Amino acid sequence: MTLPKIGKPATNALANIGVTELKHVSKIDEDNLQKIHGVGPKAIKILKTALAEENLNFKVLEPLPFRTPFAVMGSLSCNNAPKREILRNFVIGVHANQPTSIRHLHTDDCDFEFFTDVESISSLEINHLITHGKEGAASSITTLKSGEKLSYAYIFEFENSKKEARIKKVSIYFQADC
């Protein structure tokens, strides 16, 4: 089913993140939907009603470790996998410019840069979180309020193979307009 009439700014904002049908809306939680630049309370009310008419609901997410000024979507469930949770929280923390919130996730000599223009982010979609032994990888797409997309790939090395191991090294690659 196509999206109901929610206004051009909201329709465009959702299209920017690949949400073009009502079933796509059901994969986003209401809190994150409110953070997407261009989606206001009126659009959310219309979407909520349309979802209910189709026996659908907004997604219910497991709580994230800290709040962000932008929507966070995608592969967020850690399914009792501590290293997936470490990677998820690290990726969110880097984009949210939250050094104190992720300090415990990496060693002191781990070198990386934070996303500094947090106010320009509309959404962060985490697509992959993969761990195996002392290694891990993640990918994400950041959609800016301007509609520009930045695609990121992260390659991680943990300090050891234990489930509570911290990140020892990270390489972050990005490409604009993916």
PDB file of N, CA and C in Angstrom, residues 105-167:
ATOM      1  N   LEU A 105      34.036   1.668  25.094  1.00  0.00           N
ATOM      2  CA  LEU A 105      33.978   0.682  24.016  1.00  0.00           C
ATOM      3  C   LEU A 105      35.305   0.491  23.286  1.00  0.00           C
ATOM      4  N   HIS A 106      36.234   1.427  23.460  1.00  0.00           N
ATOM      5  CA  HIS A 106      37.498   1.357  22.725  1.00  0.00           C
ATOM      6  C   HIS A 106      38.676   1.604  23.653  1.00  0.00           C
ATOM      7  N   THR A 107      39.835   1.145  23.231  1.00  0.00           N
ATOM      8  CA  THR A 107      41.058   1.365  24.005  1.00  0.00           C
ATOM      9  C   THR A 107      41.476   2.829  23.870  1.00  0.00           C
ATOM     10  N   ASP A 108      42.303   3.281  24.776  1.00  0.00           N
ATOM     11  CA  ASP A 108      42.744   4.681  24.773  1.00  0.00           C
ATOM     12  C   ASP A 108      43.547   5.053  23.529  1.00  0.00           C
ATOM     13  N   ASP A 109      44.240   4.089  22.942  1.00  0.00           N
ATOM     14  CA  ASP A 109      45.057   4.392  21.769  1.00  0.00           C
ATOM     15  C   ASP A 109      44.324   4.173  20.435  1.00  0.00           C
ATOM     16  N   CYS A 110      43.041   3.885  20.480  1.00  0.00           N
ATOM     17  CA  CYS A 110      42.232   3.704  19.270  1.00  0.00           C
ATOM     18  C   CYS A 110      41.977   5.083  18.656  1.00  0.00           C
ATOM     19  N   ASP A 111      42.354   5.257  17.408  1.00  0.00           N
ATOM     20  CA  ASP A 111      42.287   6.561  16.753  1.00  0.00           C
ATOM     21  C   ASP A 111      41.175   6.590  15.706  1.00  0.00           C
ATOM     22  N   PHE A 112      40.279   7.555  15.800  1.00  0.00           N
ATOM     23  CA  PHE A 112      39.185   7.725  14.848  1.00  0.00           C
ATOM     24  C   PHE A 112      38.640   9.132  14.996  1.00  0.00           C
ATOM     25  N   GLU A 113      37.790   9.537  14.049  1.00  0.00           N
ATOM     26  CA  GLU A 113      37.194  10.870  14.096  1.00  0.00           C
ATOM     27  C   GLU A 113      35.688  10.784  14.275  1.00  0.00           C
ATOM     28  N   PHE A 114      35.147  11.750  15.002  1.00  0.00           N
ATOM     29  CA  PHE A 114      33.710  11.846  15.189  1.00  0.00           C
ATOM     30  C   PHE A 114      33.086  12.654  14.066  1.00  0.00           C
ATOM     31  N   PHE A 115      31.817  12.393  13.787  1.00  0.00           N
ATOM     32  CA  PHE A 115      31.048  13.202  12.845  1.00  0.00           C
ATOM     33  C   PHE A 115      30.767  14.508  13.567  1.00  0.00           C
ATOM     34  N   THR A 116      31.264  15.623  13.055  1.00  0.00           N
ATOM     35  CA  THR A 116      31.182  16.879  13.810  1.00  0.00           C
ATOM     36  C   THR A 116      29.927  17.698  13.537  1.00  0.00           C
ATOM     37  N   ASP A 117      29.291  17.511  12.393  1.00  0.00           N
ATOM     38  CA  ASP A 117      28.114  18.315  12.059  1.00  0.00           C
ATOM     39  C   ASP A 117      26.836  17.524  12.328  1.00  0.00           C
ATOM     40  N   VAL A 118      26.629  17.153  13.583  1.00  0.00           N
ATOM     41  CA  VAL A 118      25.511  16.310  13.990  1.00  0.00           C
ATOM     42  C   VAL A 118      24.164  16.930  13.611  1.00  0.00           C
ATOM     43  N   GLU A 119      24.058  18.232  13.685  1.00  0.00           N
ATOM     44  CA  GLU A 119      22.786  18.900  13.394  1.00  0.00           C
ATOM     45  C   GLU A 119      22.361  18.750  11.934  1.00  0.00           C
ATOM     46  N   SER A 120      23.278  18.379  11.048  1.00  0.00           N
ATOM     47  CA  SER A 120      22.928  18.210   9.636  1.00  0.00           C
ATOM     48  C   SER A 120      22.384  16.809   9.331  1.00  0.00           C
ATOM     49  N   ILE A 121      22.436  15.886  10.306  1.00  0.00           N
ATOM     50  CA  ILE A 121      21.998  14.506  10.084  1.00  0.00           C
ATOM     51  C   ILE A 121      20.491  14.379  10.293  1.00  0.00           C
ATOM     52  N   SER A 122      19.826  13.747   9.331  1.00  0.00           N
ATOM     53  CA  SER A 122      18.408  13.416   9.471  1.00  0.00           C
ATOM     54  C   SER A 122      18.258  11.987   9.991  1.00  0.00           C
ATOM     55  N   SER A 123      19.043  11.061   9.425  1.00  0.00           N
ATOM     56  CA  SER A 123      18.941   9.675   9.889  1.00  0.00           C
ATOM     57  C   SER A 123      20.247   8.919   9.683  1.00  0.00           C
ATOM     58  N   LEU A 124      20.419   7.887  10.495  1.00  0.00           N
ATOM     59  CA  LEU A 124      21.532   6.950  10.400  1.00  0.00           C
ATOM     60  C   LEU A 124      20.916   5.563  10.282  1.00  0.00           C
ATOM     61  N   GLU A 125      21.202   4.885   9.181  1.00  0.00           N
ATOM     62  CA  GLU A 125      20.709   3.521   8.999  1.00  0.00           C
ATOM     63  C   GLU A 125      21.890   2.573   9.057  1.00  0.00           C
ATOM     64  N   ILE A 126      21.868   1.693  10.054  1.00  0.00           N
ATOM     65  CA  ILE A 126      22.926   0.694  10.197  1.00  0.00           C
ATOM     66  C   ILE A 126      22.465  -0.555   9.456  1.00  0.00           C
ATOM     67  N   ASN A 127      23.243  -0.949   8.456  1.00  0.00           N
ATOM     68  CA  ASN A 127      22.837  -2.063   7.599  1.00  0.00           C
ATOM     69  C   ASN A 127      23.448  -3.399   7.995  1.00  0.00           C
ATOM     70  N   HIS A 128      24.682  -3.392   8.437  1.00  0.00           N
ATOM     71  CA  HIS A 128      25.361  -4.640   8.777  1.00  0.00           C
ATOM     72  C   HIS A 128      26.177  -4.467  10.048  1.00  0.00           C
ATOM     73  N   LEU A 129      26.165  -5.481  10.886  1.00  0.00           N
ATOM     74  CA  LEU A 129      27.013  -5.576  12.071  1.00  0.00           C
ATOM     75  C   LEU A 129      27.510  -7.016  12.120  1.00  0.00           C
ATOM     76  N   ILE A 130      28.789  -7.213  11.873  1.00  0.00           N
ATOM     77  CA  ILE A 130      29.344  -8.562  11.768  1.00  0.00           C
ATOM     78  C   ILE A 130      30.555  -8.664  12.693  1.00  0.00           C
ATOM     79  N   THR A 131      30.610  -9.722  13.494  1.00  0.00           N
ATOM     80  CA  THR A 131      31.780  -9.949  14.341  1.00  0.00           C
ATOM     81  C   THR A 131      32.196 -11.413  14.246  1.00  0.00           C
ATOM     82  N   HIS A 132      33.491 -11.621  14.395  1.00  0.00           N
ATOM     83  CA  HIS A 132      34.037 -12.975  14.445  1.00  0.00           C
ATOM     84  C   HIS A 132      35.397 -12.901  15.125  1.00  0.00           C
ATOM     85  N   GLY A 133      35.500 -13.513  16.292  1.00  0.00           N
ATOM     86  CA  GLY A 133      36.760 -13.512  17.014  1.00  0.00           C
ATOM     87  C   GLY A 133      37.239 -12.111  17.344  1.00  0.00           C
ATOM     88  N   LYS A 134      38.416 -11.746  16.846  1.00  0.00           N
ATOM     89  CA  LYS A 134      39.002 -10.434  17.130  1.00  0.00           C
ATOM     90  C   LYS A 134      38.656  -9.394  16.075  1.00  0.00           C
ATOM     91  N   GLU A 135      37.756  -9.714  15.138  1.00  0.00           N
ATOM     92  CA  GLU A 135      37.454  -8.797  14.044  1.00  0.00           C
ATOM     93  C   GLU A 135      35.966  -8.491  13.965  1.00  0.00           C
ATOM     94  N   GLY A 136      35.670  -7.370  13.330  1.00  0.00           N
ATOM     95  CA  GLY A 136      34.285  -6.990  13.123  1.00  0.00           C
ATOM     96  C   GLY A 136      34.169  -6.029  11.958  1.00  0.00           C
ATOM     97  N   ALA A 137      32.966  -5.876  11.474  1.00  0.00           N
ATOM     98  CA  ALA A 137      32.703  -4.940  10.381  1.00  0.00           C
ATOM     99  C   ALA A 137      31.281  -4.409  10.526  1.00  0.00           C
ATOM    100  N   ALA A 138      31.072  -3.225  10.002  1.00  0.00           N
ATOM    101  CA  ALA A 138      29.744  -2.614  10.015  1.00  0.00           C
ATOM    102  C   ALA A 138      29.611  -1.735   8.777  1.00  0.00           C
ATOM    103  N   SER A 139      28.379  -1.476   8.392  1.00  0.00           N
ATOM    104  CA  SER A 139      28.134  -0.524   7.312  1.00  0.00           C
ATOM    105  C   SER A 139      26.915   0.294   7.668  1.00  0.00           C
ATOM    106  N   SER A 140      26.895   1.530   7.191  1.00  0.00           N
ATOM    107  CA  SER A 140      25.762   2.403   7.483  1.00  0.00           C
ATOM    108  C   SER A 140      25.596   3.435   6.370  1.00  0.00           C
ATOM    109  N   ILE A 141      24.410   4.022   6.336  1.00  0.00           N
ATOM    110  CA  ILE A 141      24.132   5.134   5.432  1.00  0.00           C
ATOM    111  C   ILE A 141      23.584   6.277   6.278  1.00  0.00           C
ATOM    112  N   THR A 142      24.227   7.416   6.170  1.00  0.00           N
ATOM    113  CA  THR A 142      23.775   8.620   6.854  1.00  0.00           C
ATOM    114  C   THR A 142      23.072   9.496   5.824  1.00  0.00           C
ATOM    115  N   THR A 143      21.823   9.864   6.115  1.00  0.00           N
ATOM    116  CA  THR A 143      21.090  10.780   5.246  1.00  0.00           C
ATOM    117  C   THR A 143      21.086  12.140   5.923  1.00  0.00           C
ATOM    118  N   LEU A 144      21.609  13.129   5.236  1.00  0.00           N
ATOM    119  CA  LEU A 144      21.642  14.488   5.762  1.00  0.00           C
ATOM    120  C   LEU A 144      20.302  15.179   5.508  1.00  0.00           C
ATOM    121  N   LYS A 145      20.031  16.233   6.235  1.00  0.00           N
ATOM    122  CA  LYS A 145      18.783  16.984   6.057  1.00  0.00           C
ATOM    123  C   LYS A 145      18.664  17.541   4.642  1.00  0.00           C
ATOM    124  N   SER A 146      19.774  17.730   3.974  1.00  0.00           N
ATOM    125  CA  SER A 146      19.781  18.216   2.593  1.00  0.00           C
ATOM    126  C   SER A 146      19.369  17.132   1.602  1.00  0.00           C
ATOM    127  N   GLY A 147      19.293  15.883   2.058  1.00  0.00           N
ATOM    128  CA  GLY A 147      18.979  14.762   1.191  1.00  0.00           C
ATOM    129  C   GLY A 147      20.214  14.006   0.732  1.00  0.00           C
ATOM    130  N   GLU A 148      21.404  14.592   0.930  1.00  0.00           N
ATOM    131  CA  GLU A 148      22.651  13.922   0.552  1.00  0.00           C
ATOM    132  C   GLU A 148      22.845  12.685   1.419  1.00  0.00           C
ATOM    133  N   LYS A 149      23.390  11.630   0.801  1.00  0.00           N
ATOM    134  CA  LYS A 149      23.644  10.383   1.521  1.00  0.00           C
ATOM    135  C   LYS A 149      25.140  10.125   1.598  1.00  0.00           C
ATOM    136  N   LEU A 150      25.575   9.669   2.752  1.00  0.00           N
ATOM    137  CA  LEU A 150      26.969   9.290   2.973  1.00  0.00           C
ATOM    138  C   LEU A 150      26.976   7.827   3.396  1.00  0.00           C
ATOM    139  N   SER A 151      27.713   7.021   2.650  1.00  0.00           N
ATOM    140  CA  SER A 151      27.795   5.594   2.939  1.00  0.00           C
ATOM    141  C   SER A 151      29.106   5.318   3.672  1.00  0.00           C
ATOM    142  N   TYR A 152      29.019   4.562   4.775  1.00  0.00           N
ATOM    143  CA  TYR A 152      30.195   4.277   5.596  1.00  0.00           C
ATOM    144  C   TYR A 152      30.428   2.774   5.703  1.00  0.00           C
ATOM    145  N   ALA A 153      31.703   2.396   5.738  1.00  0.00           N
ATOM    146  CA  ALA A 153      32.125   1.027   6.040  1.00  0.00           C
ATOM    147  C   ALA A 153      33.146   1.121   7.164  1.00  0.00           C
ATOM    148  N   TYR A 154      33.036   0.242   8.132  1.00  0.00           N
ATOM    149  CA  TYR A 154      33.913   0.238   9.304  1.00  0.00           C
ATOM    150  C   TYR A 154      34.543  -1.145   9.416  1.00  0.00           C
ATOM    151  N   ILE A 155      35.839  -1.190   9.591  1.00  0.00           N
ATOM    152  CA  ILE A 155      36.551  -2.441   9.828  1.00  0.00           C
ATOM    153  C   ILE A 155      37.167  -2.332  11.223  1.00  0.00           C
ATOM    154  N   PHE A 156      36.845  -3.294  12.088  1.00  0.00           N
ATOM    155  CA  PHE A 156      37.257  -3.243  13.491  1.00  0.00           C
ATOM    156  C   PHE A 156      38.227  -4.359  13.835  1.00  0.00           C
ATOM    157  N   GLU A 157      39.124  -4.040  14.760  1.00  0.00           N
ATOM    158  CA  GLU A 157      39.970  -5.054  15.383  1.00  0.00           C
ATOM    159  C   GLU A 157      39.778  -4.897  16.890  1.00  0.00           C
ATOM    160  N   PHE A 158      39.400  -5.998  17.550  1.00  0.00           N
ATOM    161  CA  PHE A 158      39.220  -5.983  19.003  1.00  0.00           C
ATOM    162  C   PHE A 158      40.534  -6.327  19.688  1.00  0.00           C
ATOM    163  N   GLU A 159      40.656  -5.961  20.952  1.00  0.00           N
ATOM    164  CA  GLU A 159      41.884  -6.231  21.690  1.00  0.00           C
ATOM    165  C   GLU A 159      42.092  -7.718  21.967  1.00  0.00           C
ATOM    166  N   ASN A 160      41.015  -8.498  21.965  1.00  0.00           N
ATOM    167  CA  ASN A 160      41.104  -9.953  22.119  1.00  0.00           C
ATOM    168  C   ASN A 160      39.792 -10.571  21.635  1.00  0.00           C
ATOM    169  N   SER A 161      39.642 -11.877  21.811  1.00  0.00           N
ATOM    170  CA  SER A 161      38.449 -12.576  21.315  1.00  0.00           C
ATOM    171  C   SER A 161      37.310 -12.652  22.328  1.00  0.00           C
ATOM    172  N   LYS A 162      37.519 -12.153  23.538  1.00  0.00           N
ATOM    173  CA  LYS A 162      36.490 -12.240  24.571  1.00  0.00           C
ATOM    174  C   LYS A 162      35.285 -11.369  24.211  1.00  0.00           C
ATOM    175  N   LYS A 163      34.114 -11.756  24.714  1.00  0.00           N
ATOM    176  CA  LYS A 163      32.890 -11.051  24.332  1.00  0.00           C
ATOM    177  C   LYS A 163      32.839  -9.601  24.817  1.00  0.00           C
ATOM    178  N   GLU A 164      33.579  -9.273  25.857  1.00  0.00           N
ATOM    179  CA  GLU A 164      33.585  -7.887  26.355  1.00  0.00           C
ATOM    180  C   GLU A 164      34.797  -7.085  25.868  1.00  0.00           C
ATOM    181  N   ALA A 165      35.508  -7.613  24.874  1.00  0.00           N
ATOM    182  CA  ALA A 165      36.709  -6.952  24.348  1.00  0.00           C
ATOM    183  C   ALA A 165      36.374  -5.569  23.807  1.00  0.00           C
ATOM    184  N   ARG A 166      37.326  -4.646  23.993  1.00  0.00           N
ATOM    185  CA  ARG A 166      37.152  -3.287  23.464  1.00  0.00           C
ATOM    186  C   ARG A 166      37.756  -3.188  22.067  1.00  0.00           C
ATOM    187  N   ILE A 167      37.352  -2.160  21.370  1.00  0.00           N
ATOM    188  CA  ILE A 167      37.861  -1.921  20.018  1.00  0.00           C
ATOM    189  C   ILE A 167      39.282  -1.378  20.137  1.00  0.00           C
TER     190      ILE A 167
END
